[in-house]
Amino acid sequence: MLNNIITVSGVSKFYAGASGRVPALVDVSFDVPQGCIFGLIGPDGAGKTTTFRIIATLMLPDCGEVTVSGLSAKRDYREIRRFIGYMPGRFSLYQDLSVQENLEFFARIFGVKIGDNLGLIEGIYSQLEPFKNRLAGRLSGGMKQKLALCCALIHCPRLLLLDEPTTGVDPVSRQELWEILGAMRSKGISVLVSTPYMDEAMNCDKMAFISKGKILKTGSPQNIIDSFPQQVYRVRGPDAFRLLKFLRGLPCVRSAYSFGDSCHVCVKSTSDIGDVKRLLARDVGPGIKVEEFSASLEDCFIRLAQNDDN
Amino acid sequence: MMTIEAENLTKRFGDFIAVDSISFGVERGEIFGFLGANGAGKSTAMRMLCGLLTPTSGRAKVAGFDVYTQSEQIKRNIGYMSQKFSLYGDLTVGENIKFWGGLYGLSYSEIRARKSEIMDVLGMGSLENSFVNSLPLGWKQKLSFSISIIHNPQIVFLDEPTGGVDPLVRRKFWEMIFDASRRGITVFVTTHYLDEAEYCDRVSVMVDGKIRAMGSPSELKRKFSQEKMEGVFKVLARTAKRKSD
């Protein structure tokens, strides 16, 4: 059995822009192990959708190789298309067909019946059933996503490609979707998923940070957190925005960002935190708490995105 | 001073009660988070407050104007931005600023002044002649927000302004929101990122068309014995009976 369901090696892709060729992907390489949930995490315009389109055999790279289940994405695209399920970021179903018609359409394209893989989609399908005669374009955001997922799973694919499936979806529905992805994994389906939510990235077995067309880091979420180079301090006090501005203004502060009701701060050298505490006490007042805090994936992302900006 | 006052505001579509007698007030300069699951009735409520949809019953005043009889004045005194609709992608950055400035009735000299101010604040000076479509989503969102307050409105309504935006850009976006609120603009915002709910002065949580909880994030966390707003939201959203359809 193959170890990797997807291999991407040395892939570059350029688009024609007003001022010449614009790089979308630059020498991108990563492998997705069989049977795992792999997260592609990166800011807007990082190249996530281009990566998905190349793996889904909808676009050819300018150079480099992609294999899906050992087959060449360039040569064997017909065969690959048979066993992948792809859910693009933009809602891509037929808005003027009903829920049921969309499902039937996708089933027929893949030469299956809706009932064939009911075991796989049952949980989602039962939620859609009350609305099966409604036009897809008139569903709420959460339900549209469920229908799109159902259509992508209808032929029981070996690999599920989900490009930002939870953007605009409320926290309860997001959690439900991740429970579904966990169930898919336990049925042996490999999943490649992109998301801007860091709490979701934590659910992946492995992930890659991508920015400006380049892979900045790959590993398990825990590996990535463990490699955060600095101590993070959590600073809490009333008027968080004023606190943030004050911290940013201190020369010994390397970075300060708001995290819910507190600020996460990194200092330039370890000894500086004493100065920060002293200045907070002197200029902002008592009642400001400073404590050591372990970095989150979101801290890692911000650090990488920021380094990339400079 | 209250910039938004709603009392028993209700909207029915046939026998479906999308918004069920909600009452609340938002003070000048306040950042008010309007939370709820998909389908809870947030968008309908927001459309009534923006003067785009006539309520079935109840009362509401926005920027001092009545939602039934003065919807045109409301539209002139509010800003609105959503992820779904914001700027024209096939116009340049400069053209969008001119277009929206003109729509809000600013004079040419005001538009010029506001344009250079916006370009400065966003550090976008070199992009004035770029098509909006060619900008990364994060830039578009920040530009869109700046344009939504180009006419210095009393209130700005933000409908999921940070959907799909990465963590760094979200934070930069919220720093712009804080700045606007410091300048006295009331901010009415919906979001699915519950760490952002913590940044609001007060939040309300809608379930099945009703406001089920309202208060500052720390009050709500205490009341529901949760460490984070995420927990508060989940406790309430799970009580929903209405199918999200």
Coordinates of C-alpha atoms in Angstrom, one line a residue:
Chain A
M1 CA 0.0 0.0 0.0
L2 CA 1.1 3.5 -0.8
N3 CA 2.2 5.7 2.2
N4 CA 1.1 8.9 0.6
I5 CA -2.2 9.6 -1.0
I6 CA -0.9 12.9 -2.4
T7 CA 2.7 13.9 -3.3
V8 CA 3.4 17.4 -4.4
S9 CA 7.0 18.0 -5.5
G10 CA 8.6 21.1 -6.8
V11 CA 5.3 22.6 -8.1
S12 CA 5.3 26.2 -9.4
K13 CA 2.4 28.0 -11.1
F14 CA 2.3 31.5 -12.6
Y15 CA -0.6 33.6 -13.7
A16 CA -0.6 36.3 -16.3
G17 CA -1.0 39.6 -14.5
A18 CA -1.0 43.3 -15.6
S19 CA 2.7 43.6 -14.8
G20 CA 3.9 40.3 -16.2
R21 CA 3.9 36.8 -14.7
V22 CA 2.6 36.6 -11.1
P23 CA 3.8 33.6 -9.1
A24 CA 0.9 31.7 -7.4
L25 CA 3.0 28.8 -6.2
V26 CA 6.8 28.7 -6.0
D27 CA 8.5 25.3 -5.7
V28 CA 5.9 23.8 -3.4
S29 CA 6.5 20.3 -2.0
F30 CA 4.5 18.4 0.6
D31 CA 3.1 14.9 1.1
V32 CA -0.2 13.9 2.5
P33 CA -0.1 10.5 4.3
Q34 CA -2.8 8.0 3.5
G35 CA -5.8 8.1 5.9
C36 CA -5.0 11.4 7.6
I37 CA -6.6 14.9 7.8
F38 CA -4.1 17.3 6.4
G39 CA -4.6 21.1 6.8
L40 CA -3.4 23.7 4.3
I41 CA -3.3 26.8 6.4
G42 CA -2.5 30.2 5.0
P43 CA -3.6 33.8 4.4
D44 CA -5.7 35.0 1.5
G45 CA -3.9 34.9 -1.7
A46 CA -1.3 32.4 -0.4
G47 CA -2.0 29.9 -3.1
K48 CA -4.3 27.4 -1.3
T49 CA -7.0 27.3 -4.0
T50 CA -4.4 27.0 -6.8
T51 CA -2.9 24.0 -4.9
F52 CA -6.4 22.4 -4.6
R53 CA -7.1 23.0 -8.3
I54 CA -3.9 21.3 -9.3
I55 CA -4.4 18.3 -7.1
A56 CA -8.0 18.1 -8.3
T57 CA -6.6 17.8 -11.9
L58 CA -8.4 21.0 -12.9
M59 CA -5.2 22.9 -13.7
L60 CA -1.7 21.9 -14.7
P61 CA 1.4 23.2 -12.9
D62 CA 4.0 25.1 -14.9
C63 CA 6.6 22.8 -13.4
G64 CA 6.8 20.0 -10.8
E65 CA 5.0 16.8 -10.3
V66 CA 1.8 15.9 -8.5
T67 CA 0.6 12.3 -7.8
V68 CA -2.7 11.2 -6.3
S69 CA -2.8 7.7 -5.0
G70 CA 0.3 7.0 -7.1
L71 CA -1.2 8.3 -10.3
S72 CA 0.1 11.3 -12.2
A73 CA -2.2 14.3 -12.0
K74 CA -1.1 15.3 -15.5
R75 CA -1.4 11.9 -17.3
D76 CA -4.0 10.0 -15.3
Y77 CA -6.5 12.8 -14.6
R78 CA -9.5 10.8 -15.7
E79 CA -8.8 8.0 -13.3
I80 CA -8.0 10.4 -10.4
R81 CA -11.3 12.2 -10.9
R82 CA -13.2 9.1 -10.3
F83 CA -12.0 8.6 -6.7
I84 CA -11.7 12.2 -5.4
G85 CA -14.4 14.4 -3.9
Y86 CA -13.8 18.1 -4.4
M87 CA -15.6 20.9 -2.6
P88 CA -14.4 24.2 -3.9
G89 CA -14.4 27.3 -1.7
R90 CA -17.0 29.1 -3.6
F91 CA -20.4 27.4 -3.5
S92 CA -20.4 25.4 -6.7
L93 CA -23.6 23.5 -6.8
Y94 CA -26.5 24.4 -9.1
Q95 CA -28.4 27.1 -7.2
D96 CA -31.5 26.6 -9.5
L97 CA -31.7 22.9 -8.9
S98 CA -33.3 21.6 -5.7
V99 CA -31.3 19.8 -3.0
Q100 CA -32.5 16.4 -4.3
E101 CA -31.8 17.3 -7.9
N102 CA -28.2 18.3 -7.0
L103 CA -27.6 15.0 -5.3
E104 CA -29.1 13.0 -8.1
F105 CA -27.0 15.0 -10.6
F106 CA -23.7 14.3 -8.8
A107 CA -24.7 10.6 -8.2
R108 CA -25.4 10.1 -11.9
I109 CA -22.1 11.8 -13.0
F110 CA -20.2 9.3 -10.9
G111 CA -22.4 6.4 -12.0
V112 CA -23.8 5.7 -8.5
K113 CA -27.2 6.0 -6.8
I114 CA -27.8 8.2 -3.8
G115 CA -28.5 5.1 -1.7
D116 CA -25.3 3.3 -2.7
N117 CA -23.1 5.0 -0.1
L118 CA -25.8 6.0 2.3
G119 CA -23.8 4.8 5.3
L120 CA -21.3 7.5 4.5
I121 CA -23.6 10.4 4.1
E122 CA -26.5 9.4 6.3
G123 CA -25.8 11.8 9.1
I124 CA -25.6 14.8 6.8
Y125 CA -28.4 13.6 4.5
S126 CA -30.9 13.2 7.3
Q127 CA -30.4 16.9 8.1
L128 CA -30.9 17.9 4.5
E129 CA -33.9 15.7 3.9
P130 CA -36.6 18.1 5.3
F131 CA -35.5 20.6 2.6
K132 CA -35.0 18.3 -0.3
N133 CA -37.4 20.2 -2.5
R134 CA -35.9 23.6 -1.8
L135 CA -33.7 25.2 -4.4
A136 CA -30.0 25.0 -3.4
G137 CA -29.6 28.7 -3.8
R138 CA -32.2 29.3 -1.1
L139 CA -30.5 27.3 1.7
S140 CA -28.6 29.0 4.6
G141 CA -24.8 29.0 4.6
G142 CA -24.5 26.1 6.9
M143 CA -27.0 23.9 4.9
K144 CA -25.3 24.8 1.6
Q145 CA -22.0 23.5 3.0
K146 CA -23.7 20.3 4.1
L147 CA -25.2 19.8 0.7
A148 CA -21.9 20.5 -1.0
L149 CA -20.2 18.0 1.3
C150 CA -22.9 15.4 0.6
C151 CA -22.4 15.8 -3.2
A152 CA -18.6 15.5 -2.8
L153 CA -19.0 12.2 -0.8
I154 CA -21.8 10.7 -2.9
H155 CA -19.4 8.3 -4.8
C156 CA -17.4 7.3 -1.6
P157 CA -14.2 9.0 -2.7
R158 CA -10.8 7.8 -1.4
L159 CA -9.7 11.4 -1.1
L160 CA -11.7 14.4 0.0
L161 CA -10.5 17.9 -1.0
L162 CA -12.2 20.7 1.0
D163 CA -11.2 24.3 0.2
E164 CA -12.3 26.5 3.1
P165 CA -15.4 24.5 4.0
T166 CA -16.2 26.5 7.1
T167 CA -15.8 30.1 6.1
G168 CA -18.9 31.9 7.1
V169 CA -20.3 29.0 9.1
D170 CA -21.3 29.4 12.7
P171 CA -19.2 27.7 15.5
V172 CA -21.7 25.0 16.2
S173 CA -22.0 23.9 12.6
R174 CA -18.2 24.1 12.2
Q175 CA -17.8 21.7 15.1
E176 CA -20.4 19.4 13.4
L177 CA -18.4 19.5 10.2
W178 CA -15.2 18.5 12.0
E179 CA -17.0 15.6 13.6
I180 CA -18.0 14.4 10.1
L181 CA -14.4 14.7 8.9
G182 CA -13.2 12.6 11.9
A183 CA -15.8 10.0 10.9
M184 CA -14.5 10.1 7.3
R185 CA -11.0 9.5 8.5
S186 CA -12.1 6.5 10.5
K187 CA -13.6 5.1 7.4
G188 CA -10.2 5.3 5.7
I189 CA -10.9 8.5 3.6
S190 CA -8.0 10.9 3.4
V191 CA -8.8 14.6 3.7
L192 CA -7.0 17.7 2.5
V193 CA -8.6 20.7 4.0
S194 CA -7.9 24.5 4.1
T195 CA -9.1 26.8 6.7
P196 CA -8.5 30.3 8.2
Y197 CA -9.6 29.0 11.6
M198 CA -6.7 28.0 13.8
D199 CA -8.8 26.1 16.3
E200 CA -9.7 23.8 13.3
A201 CA -6.1 23.5 12.3
M202 CA -5.6 21.9 15.7
N203 CA -7.8 19.0 14.6
C204 CA -5.5 18.1 11.7
D205 CA -3.0 15.2 11.9
K206 CA -0.6 17.2 9.9
M207 CA -0.5 20.7 8.4
A208 CA 1.4 23.0 6.2
F209 CA 1.6 26.8 6.6
I210 CA 1.5 28.4 3.1
S211 CA 2.1 32.1 2.4
K212 CA 2.8 34.0 -0.9
G213 CA 3.0 30.7 -2.8
K214 CA 5.6 29.1 -0.5
I215 CA 5.4 26.4 2.1
L216 CA 6.8 28.0 5.3
K217 CA 6.4 25.0 7.7
T218 CA 4.9 21.5 7.8
G219 CA 4.4 19.2 10.7
S220 CA 1.8 18.1 13.3
P221 CA 0.1 21.0 15.1
Q222 CA 2.0 20.1 18.2
N223 CA 5.4 20.0 16.4
I224 CA 4.7 23.5 15.1
I225 CA 3.7 24.8 18.4
D226 CA 6.8 23.3 20.1
S227 CA 9.0 25.0 17.5
F228 CA 7.7 28.5 18.4
P229 CA 11.0 30.2 19.1
Q230 CA 10.0 32.4 22.1
Q231 CA 8.2 32.6 25.4
V232 CA 4.8 34.2 25.0
Y233 CA 3.4 36.4 27.8
R234 CA -0.2 36.9 28.4
V235 CA -1.1 40.4 29.5
R236 CA -4.5 41.2 30.9
G237 CA -6.1 44.4 32.2
P238 CA -9.0 46.8 31.6
D239 CA -9.2 48.6 28.3
A240 CA -7.4 46.0 26.2
F241 CA -7.0 48.2 23.2
R242 CA -5.2 51.0 25.1
L243 CA -3.0 48.2 26.7
L244 CA -2.2 46.9 23.2
K245 CA -1.1 50.3 21.9
F246 CA 1.0 50.9 25.0
L247 CA 2.8 47.5 24.7
R248 CA 3.4 48.1 21.0
G249 CA 5.0 51.4 21.8
L250 CA 7.7 49.9 24.1
P251 CA 11.1 49.4 22.4
C252 CA 11.7 46.1 24.1
V253 CA 8.5 44.5 22.8
R254 CA 8.9 42.5 19.7
S255 CA 5.2 41.8 19.0
A256 CA 1.9 42.4 20.7
Y257 CA -1.5 41.1 19.5
S258 CA -4.9 40.9 21.0
F259 CA -6.2 37.4 21.8
G260 CA -9.8 37.7 23.1
D261 CA -9.7 39.5 26.4
S262 CA -5.9 39.6 26.6
C263 CA -2.8 40.5 24.7
H264 CA 0.0 38.1 23.7
V265 CA 3.4 39.7 23.9
C266 CA 6.9 38.6 22.9
V267 CA 9.9 40.6 24.0
K268 CA 13.2 41.1 22.3
S269 CA 15.3 39.3 24.9
T270 CA 14.2 37.3 27.9
S271 CA 15.4 39.9 30.4
D272 CA 13.1 42.5 28.9
I273 CA 9.9 41.2 30.5
G274 CA 11.0 42.8 33.8
D275 CA 11.1 46.2 32.1
V276 CA 7.7 45.6 30.6
K277 CA 6.2 44.8 34.0
R278 CA 7.8 47.8 35.5
L279 CA 6.6 50.2 32.8
L280 CA 3.1 48.8 32.9
A281 CA 3.0 49.4 36.7
R282 CA 4.4 52.9 36.3
D283 CA 2.4 54.1 33.3
V284 CA -0.7 52.1 33.0
G285 CA -1.4 51.4 36.6
P286 CA -2.0 48.4 38.9
G287 CA -4.3 45.6 38.1
I288 CA -2.4 44.5 34.9
K289 CA -1.5 40.8 35.0
V290 CA 1.5 39.4 33.2
E291 CA 2.0 35.7 33.0
E292 CA 3.9 33.1 31.0
F293 CA 1.7 31.4 28.5
S294 CA 2.2 28.6 26.0
A295 CA 2.1 29.6 22.4
S296 CA -1.0 28.6 20.4
L297 CA -1.1 27.8 16.7
E298 CA -2.5 31.3 16.1
D299 CA 0.7 32.8 17.6
C300 CA 2.8 30.6 15.3
F301 CA 0.7 31.7 12.3
I302 CA 1.0 35.4 13.1
R303 CA 4.7 35.1 13.6
L304 CA 5.2 33.3 10.3
A305 CA 2.9 35.7 8.4
Q306 CA 4.7 38.7 10.0
N307 CA 8.2 37.5 9.2
D308 CA 7.0 36.9 5.7
D309 CA 5.7 40.5 5.5
N310 CA 9.1 42.0 6.5
Chain B
M1 CA -27.0 58.9 24.1
M2 CA -28.5 56.0 22.3
T3 CA -27.8 55.6 18.6
I4 CA -29.9 52.5 18.2
E5 CA -33.1 51.7 20.1
A6 CA -35.3 48.7 19.4
E7 CA -38.4 47.8 21.2
N8 CA -40.3 44.5 20.6
L9 CA -39.0 44.7 17.0
T10 CA -40.6 41.8 15.1
K11 CA -40.6 40.5 11.5
R12 CA -42.8 37.7 10.2
F13 CA -42.7 36.1 6.8
G14 CA -46.1 34.3 6.5
D15 CA -46.3 32.3 9.7
F16 CA -42.6 32.2 10.2
I17 CA -41.3 34.6 12.9
A18 CA -37.8 35.5 11.7
V19 CA -37.3 38.1 14.4
D20 CA -39.4 37.7 17.5
S21 CA -39.9 40.9 19.6
I22 CA -36.3 41.9 20.3
S23 CA -35.5 44.9 22.4
F24 CA -32.1 46.6 23.0
G25 CA -30.2 49.8 22.9
V26 CA -26.7 50.7 21.7
E27 CA -24.9 53.7 22.9
R28 CA -22.8 56.2 20.9
G29 CA -19.3 54.9 20.3
E30 CA -20.1 51.5 21.6
I31 CA -18.9 48.3 19.9
F32 CA -22.0 46.0 19.9
G33 CA -21.5 42.4 18.9
F34 CA -24.6 40.8 17.4
L35 CA -24.2 37.1 17.7
G36 CA -26.2 34.1 16.7
A37 CA -26.0 30.8 14.7
N38 CA -26.8 30.8 10.9
G39 CA -30.5 31.2 10.6
A40 CA -31.1 32.8 14.1
G41 CA -32.5 35.9 12.5
K42 CA -29.5 38.3 12.6
S43 CA -29.6 39.3 9.0
T44 CA -33.3 40.0 9.1
A45 CA -32.9 42.2 12.2
M46 CA -29.9 44.0 10.7
R47 CA -31.8 44.7 7.5
M48 CA -34.7 46.3 9.5
L49 CA -32.2 48.5 11.4
C50 CA -30.6 49.6 8.1
G51 CA -33.9 50.7 6.7
L52 CA -34.0 48.0 4.0
L53 CA -36.9 46.0 5.4
T54 CA -40.1 47.2 7.1
P55 CA -40.8 45.5 10.4
T56 CA -44.1 43.7 11.1
S57 CA -44.4 45.3 14.5
G58 CA -42.5 47.0 17.3
R59 CA -40.4 50.1 17.1
A60 CA -36.9 51.1 16.3
K61 CA -34.9 54.3 15.9
V62 CA -31.5 54.3 14.3
A63 CA -29.4 57.5 14.4
G64 CA -32.5 59.2 15.7
F65 CA -34.7 58.2 12.7
D66 CA -37.7 56.0 12.7
V67 CA -37.3 52.7 10.7
Y68 CA -40.9 52.9 9.4
T69 CA -41.0 56.4 8.1
Q70 CA -37.5 57.7 7.8
S71 CA -35.6 54.9 6.1
E72 CA -33.9 57.2 3.6
Q73 CA -32.4 59.4 6.4
I74 CA -31.2 56.2 8.1
K75 CA -29.4 55.1 5.0
R76 CA -27.6 58.4 4.8
N77 CA -26.5 58.3 8.4
I78 CA -25.1 54.8 8.6
G79 CA -22.3 52.9 7.0
Y80 CA -22.6 49.2 5.9
M81 CA -20.1 46.6 5.0
S82 CA -20.5 42.9 4.5
Q83 CA -18.2 40.2 3.2
K84 CA -20.6 39.4 0.4
F85 CA -21.1 42.9 -0.9
S86 CA -18.6 45.6 -0.6
L87 CA -16.6 47.1 -3.5
Y88 CA -16.7 46.9 -7.3
G89 CA -13.9 44.6 -8.3
D90 CA -13.7 45.9 -11.8
L91 CA -13.2 49.5 -10.7
T92 CA -9.8 50.7 -9.3
V93 CA -9.2 51.5 -5.7
G94 CA -9.4 55.3 -6.5
E95 CA -12.6 54.8 -8.6
N96 CA -14.3 52.9 -5.8
I97 CA -13.5 55.7 -3.3
K98 CA -14.9 58.3 -5.7
F99 CA -18.0 56.3 -6.5
W100 CA -18.9 55.7 -2.8
G101 CA -18.0 59.2 -1.8
G102 CA -20.2 60.5 -4.5
L103 CA -23.1 58.2 -3.5
Y104 CA -22.9 59.5 0.1
G105 CA -23.0 63.1 -1.2
L106 CA -19.5 64.2 -0.5
S107 CA -18.1 67.1 -2.5
Y108 CA -15.2 66.6 -4.9
S109 CA -12.8 68.3 -2.5
E110 CA -14.1 66.2 0.4
I111 CA -13.6 63.0 -1.7
R112 CA -10.1 64.1 -2.6
A113 CA -9.2 64.7 1.0
R114 CA -10.8 61.5 2.3
K115 CA -9.1 59.5 -0.5
S116 CA -5.5 60.6 0.4
E117 CA -6.4 60.0 4.1
I118 CA -7.6 56.5 3.4
M119 CA -4.6 55.7 1.1
D120 CA -2.3 57.0 3.9
V121 CA -3.8 55.1 6.7
L122 CA -3.9 51.8 4.8
G123 CA -0.5 52.3 3.3
M124 CA -2.0 51.7 -0.2
G125 CA -0.6 54.8 -1.9
S126 CA 0.9 52.9 -4.8
L127 CA -2.3 50.9 -5.4
E128 CA -4.7 53.7 -6.3
N129 CA -4.9 52.6 -9.9
S130 CA -5.1 48.8 -9.2
F131 CA -8.3 47.0 -9.8
V132 CA -10.0 45.9 -6.5
N133 CA -10.2 42.4 -7.9
S134 CA -6.5 42.1 -7.9
L135 CA -6.1 42.9 -4.2
P136 CA -5.8 40.1 -1.6
L137 CA -9.0 39.6 0.4
G138 CA -7.5 41.2 3.6
W139 CA -6.7 44.4 1.7
K140 CA -10.2 44.5 0.2
Q141 CA -11.8 44.2 3.6
K142 CA -9.7 47.0 5.1
L143 CA -10.5 49.2 2.1
S144 CA -14.1 48.3 2.2
F145 CA -14.3 49.3 5.9
S146 CA -12.6 52.6 5.3
I147 CA -15.1 53.4 2.5
S148 CA -18.1 52.3 4.6
I149 CA -17.2 55.2 7.0
I150 CA -16.1 57.7 4.3
H151 CA -19.1 59.9 5.1
N152 CA -18.3 59.8 8.9
P153 CA -21.6 58.1 9.7
Q154 CA -23.0 57.8 13.3
I155 CA -23.2 54.1 13.0
V156 CA -21.5 51.4 10.9
F157 CA -23.1 48.0 10.4
L158 CA -20.5 45.2 9.8
D159 CA -21.9 41.9 8.7
E160 CA -19.3 39.2 9.2
P161 CA -16.5 41.6 8.1
T162 CA -13.7 39.2 8.8
G163 CA -15.2 36.0 7.4
G164 CA -12.4 34.0 5.7
V165 CA -9.7 36.4 6.7
D166 CA -6.5 35.1 8.3
P167 CA -5.5 35.8 12.0
L168 CA -3.1 38.6 11.3
V169 CA -5.4 40.5 9.0
R170 CA -8.4 40.0 11.4
R171 CA -6.4 41.7 14.2
K172 CA -5.4 44.6 12.0
F173 CA -9.1 44.9 11.0
W174 CA -10.2 45.0 14.6
E175 CA -7.7 47.7 15.3
M176 CA -9.4 49.8 12.7
I177 CA -12.7 49.1 14.4
F178 CA -11.3 50.3 17.7
D179 CA -10.1 53.4 16.1
A180 CA -13.5 54.2 14.6
S181 CA -15.2 53.6 17.9
R182 CA -12.7 56.0 19.6
R183 CA -13.8 58.6 17.1
G184 CA -17.4 58.2 18.3
I185 CA -18.7 55.9 15.5
T186 CA -21.0 53.3 16.9
V187 CA -20.1 49.8 15.6
F188 CA -22.7 47.1 15.2
V189 CA -21.0 43.9 14.2
T190 CA -21.7 40.2 13.5
T191 CA -19.0 37.6 13.6
H192 CA -18.5 33.9 13.8
Y193 CA -15.1 34.3 15.4
L194 CA -15.9 34.2 19.1
D195 CA -12.5 35.6 20.2
E196 CA -13.7 38.7 18.4
A197 CA -16.8 38.8 20.6
E198 CA -14.4 39.4 23.5
Y199 CA -13.4 42.7 21.8
C200 CA -17.0 44.1 21.9
D201 CA -18.2 46.4 24.7
R202 CA -21.4 44.4 24.8
V203 CA -22.8 41.5 22.9
S204 CA -26.2 39.9 22.4
V205 CA -26.8 36.3 21.4
M206 CA -29.9 35.5 19.2
V207 CA -31.5 32.1 19.3
D208 CA -34.6 31.3 17.2
G209 CA -35.4 34.9 16.5
K210 CA -35.1 36.1 20.1
I211 CA -32.3 37.7 22.1
R212 CA -31.5 35.1 24.7
A213 CA -28.6 36.9 26.4
M214 CA -27.1 40.4 26.4
G215 CA -24.3 42.0 28.3
S216 CA -20.6 42.7 28.4
P217 CA -18.4 39.6 27.6
S218 CA -17.2 39.3 31.2
E219 CA -20.8 39.5 32.5
L220 CA -22.0 36.8 30.2
K221 CA -19.0 34.5 30.9
R222 CA -19.7 34.9 34.6
K223 CA -23.4 34.3 34.2
F224 CA -23.0 31.1 32.1
S225 CA -19.9 30.0 34.1
Q226 CA -17.7 29.8 31.0
E227 CA -14.1 30.8 30.5
K228 CA -14.6 32.0 27.0
M229 CA -17.4 33.6 24.8
E230 CA -17.2 30.5 22.7
G231 CA -18.6 28.5 25.6
V232 CA -21.4 31.0 26.2
F233 CA -22.3 30.9 22.5
K234 CA -22.4 27.1 22.3
V235 CA -24.5 26.7 25.5
L236 CA -27.1 29.1 24.0
A237 CA -27.0 27.9 20.3
R238 CA -27.6 24.3 21.4
T239 CA -31.0 25.3 22.8
A240 CA -32.2 26.3 19.3
K241 CA -35.3 24.4 18.2
R242 CA -35.6 26.1 14.8
K243 CA -34.0 24.1 12.0
S244 CA -31.3 26.2 10.3
D245 CA -32.7 25.9 6.8

